[in-house]
Amino acid sequence: MKNLKPIPQFKNENQEREFWAKNDSADFIDWSKGEKAIFPNLKPSTKTISLRMPESLLSRIKTQANRQDVPYQSYIKTLLDQDMIEMEKA
């Protein structure tokens, strides 16, 4: 591990922004000791996609979404997210 430089005191946010734009944070921070942060209240960015599926499947999805009183697109996202969580556990 290399010797880390001390982080200077900044007079304002603009000065700090300029400093970090010109300097490598690895010279000042030991990122190997970083911890994963969770921000549950941040709204994730979304991307619009086009997805083709059999009409019968879409009909079944819409029926289930309606039973749960949620938009079918949201229901699809929930199903995909749950499936990904299960796959990542394996």
PDB file of C-alpha atoms in Angstrom:
ATOM      1  CA  MET A   1       0.000   0.000   0.000  1.00  0.00           C
ATOM      2  CA  LYS A   2       1.330   3.406  -0.898  1.00  0.00           C
ATOM      3  CA  ASN A   3       1.395   6.413   1.384  1.00  0.00           C
ATOM      4  CA  LEU A   4      -1.768   8.427   1.006  1.00  0.00           C
ATOM      5  CA  LYS A   5      -1.722  12.181   0.644  1.00  0.00           C
ATOM      6  CA  PRO A   6      -3.828  14.203   3.091  1.00  0.00           C
ATOM      7  CA  ILE A   7      -7.087  15.585   1.719  1.00  0.00           C
ATOM      8  CA  PRO A   8      -6.966  19.387   1.896  1.00  0.00           C
ATOM      9  CA  GLN A   9      -9.621  21.531   3.554  1.00  0.00           C
ATOM     10  CA  PHE A  10     -11.802  23.255   0.983  1.00  0.00           C
ATOM     11  CA  LYS A  11     -13.302  26.722   1.277  1.00  0.00           C
ATOM     12  CA  ASN A  12     -16.341  25.800  -0.785  1.00  0.00           C
ATOM     13  CA  GLU A  13     -17.852  23.137  -2.988  1.00  0.00           C
ATOM     14  CA  ASN A  14     -16.493  24.667  -6.196  1.00  0.00           C
ATOM     15  CA  GLN A  15     -12.937  24.473  -4.878  1.00  0.00           C
ATOM     16  CA  GLU A  16     -13.480  20.840  -3.904  1.00  0.00           C
ATOM     17  CA  ARG A  17     -14.998  20.017  -7.295  1.00  0.00           C
ATOM     18  CA  GLU A  18     -12.002  21.534  -9.100  1.00  0.00           C
ATOM     19  CA  PHE A  19      -9.586  19.643  -6.859  1.00  0.00           C
ATOM     20  CA  TRP A  20     -11.163  16.230  -7.531  1.00  0.00           C
ATOM     21  CA  ALA A  21     -11.430  16.965 -11.249  1.00  0.00           C
ATOM     22  CA  LYS A  22      -7.646  17.453 -11.374  1.00  0.00           C
ATOM     23  CA  ASN A  23      -6.501  14.776  -8.893  1.00  0.00           C
ATOM     24  CA  ASP A  24      -6.776  11.007  -8.692  1.00  0.00           C
ATOM     25  CA  SER A  25      -8.763  10.035  -5.607  1.00  0.00           C
ATOM     26  CA  ALA A  26      -6.642   6.870  -5.248  1.00  0.00           C
ATOM     27  CA  ASP A  27      -3.753   9.125  -4.161  1.00  0.00           C
ATOM     28  CA  PHE A  28      -5.846  10.290  -1.188  1.00  0.00           C
ATOM     29  CA  ILE A  29      -8.249   7.453  -0.339  1.00  0.00           C
ATOM     30  CA  ASP A  30      -7.646   3.747   0.268  1.00  0.00           C
ATOM     31  CA  TRP A  31     -10.585   2.376  -1.725  1.00  0.00           C
ATOM     32  CA  SER A  32      -9.826  -1.203  -0.639  1.00  0.00           C
ATOM     33  CA  LYS A  33     -11.345  -0.306   2.737  1.00  0.00           C
ATOM     34  CA  GLY A  34     -14.522   1.061   1.189  1.00  0.00           C
ATOM     35  CA  GLU A  35     -17.891  -0.382   2.112  1.00  0.00           C
ATOM     36  CA  LYS A  36     -20.830  -0.972  -0.164  1.00  0.00           C
ATOM     37  CA  ALA A  37     -23.471   1.703   0.377  1.00  0.00           C
ATOM     38  CA  ILE A  38     -27.178   1.187  -0.113  1.00  0.00           C
ATOM     39  CA  PHE A  39     -29.419   4.108  -1.024  1.00  0.00           C
ATOM     40  CA  PRO A  40     -32.957   2.690  -0.844  1.00  0.00           C
ATOM     41  CA  ASN A  41     -34.697   5.994  -1.556  1.00  0.00           C
ATOM     42  CA  LEU A  42     -32.950   6.697  -4.852  1.00  0.00           C
ATOM     43  CA  LYS A  43     -35.140   6.182  -7.878  1.00  0.00           C
ATOM     44  CA  PRO A  44     -33.278   3.957 -10.332  1.00  0.00           C
ATOM     45  CA  SER A  45     -32.911   5.251 -13.849  1.00  0.00           C
ATOM     46  CA  THR A  46     -34.936   3.399 -16.441  1.00  0.00           C
ATOM     47  CA  LYS A  47     -34.535   2.671 -20.118  1.00  0.00           C
ATOM     48  CA  THR A  48     -37.370   2.054 -22.542  1.00  0.00           C
ATOM     49  CA  ILE A  49     -37.115  -1.251 -24.398  1.00  0.00           C
ATOM     50  CA  SER A  50     -39.190  -3.105 -26.938  1.00  0.00           C
ATOM     51  CA  LEU A  51     -40.040  -6.666 -25.992  1.00  0.00           C
ATOM     52  CA  ARG A  52     -41.872  -9.142 -28.194  1.00  0.00           C
ATOM     53  CA  MET A  53     -43.813 -11.945 -26.541  1.00  0.00           C
ATOM     54  CA  PRO A  54     -46.634 -14.282 -27.452  1.00  0.00           C
ATOM     55  CA  GLU A  55     -50.071 -12.686 -27.122  1.00  0.00           C
ATOM     56  CA  SER A  56     -51.205 -15.506 -24.854  1.00  0.00           C
ATOM     57  CA  LEU A  57     -48.355 -14.806 -22.413  1.00  0.00           C
ATOM     58  CA  LEU A  58     -49.082 -11.083 -22.426  1.00  0.00           C
ATOM     59  CA  SER A  59     -52.751 -11.808 -21.764  1.00  0.00           C
ATOM     60  CA  ARG A  60     -51.863 -14.010 -18.773  1.00  0.00           C
ATOM     61  CA  ILE A  61     -49.514 -11.330 -17.435  1.00  0.00           C
ATOM     62  CA  LYS A  62     -52.183  -8.645 -17.774  1.00  0.00           C
ATOM     63  CA  THR A  63     -54.701 -10.849 -15.978  1.00  0.00           C
ATOM     64  CA  GLN A  64     -52.353 -11.442 -13.035  1.00  0.00           C
ATOM     65  CA  ALA A  65     -51.366  -7.766 -12.896  1.00  0.00           C
ATOM     66  CA  ASN A  66     -55.026  -6.776 -12.861  1.00  0.00           C
ATOM     67  CA  ARG A  67     -55.683  -9.169  -9.961  1.00  0.00           C
ATOM     68  CA  GLN A  68     -52.908  -7.448  -8.031  1.00  0.00           C
ATOM     69  CA  ASP A  69     -54.121  -4.007  -9.126  1.00  0.00           C
ATOM     70  CA  VAL A  70     -50.792  -2.972 -10.670  1.00  0.00           C
ATOM     71  CA  PRO A  71     -49.917  -1.893 -14.214  1.00  0.00           C
ATOM     72  CA  TYR A  72     -48.812  -4.884 -16.262  1.00  0.00           C
ATOM     73  CA  GLN A  73     -45.456  -3.265 -17.113  1.00  0.00           C
ATOM     74  CA  SER A  74     -44.715  -2.881 -13.395  1.00  0.00           C
ATOM     75  CA  TYR A  75     -45.779  -6.467 -12.843  1.00  0.00           C
ATOM     76  CA  ILE A  76     -43.344  -7.653 -15.527  1.00  0.00           C
ATOM     77  CA  LYS A  77     -40.512  -5.668 -13.893  1.00  0.00           C
ATOM     78  CA  THR A  78     -41.349  -7.223 -10.531  1.00  0.00           C
ATOM     79  CA  LEU A  79     -41.307 -10.732 -11.995  1.00  0.00           C
ATOM     80  CA  LEU A  80     -37.987 -10.130 -13.742  1.00  0.00           C
ATOM     81  CA  ASP A  81     -36.443  -8.615 -10.622  1.00  0.00           C
ATOM     82  CA  GLN A  82     -37.564 -11.515  -8.422  1.00  0.00           C
ATOM     83  CA  ASP A  83     -36.224 -14.028 -10.928  1.00  0.00           C
ATOM     84  CA  MET A  84     -32.872 -12.227 -11.158  1.00  0.00           C
ATOM     85  CA  ILE A  85     -32.551 -12.199  -7.365  1.00  0.00           C
ATOM     86  CA  GLU A  86     -33.145 -15.959  -7.263  1.00  0.00           C
ATOM     87  CA  MET A  87     -30.671 -16.589 -10.101  1.00  0.00           C
ATOM     88  CA  GLU A  88     -28.000 -14.471  -8.398  1.00  0.00           C
ATOM     89  CA  LYS A  89     -28.375 -16.494  -5.195  1.00  0.00           C
ATOM     90  CA  ALA A  90     -27.523 -19.708  -7.057  1.00  0.00           C
TER      91      ALA A  90
END
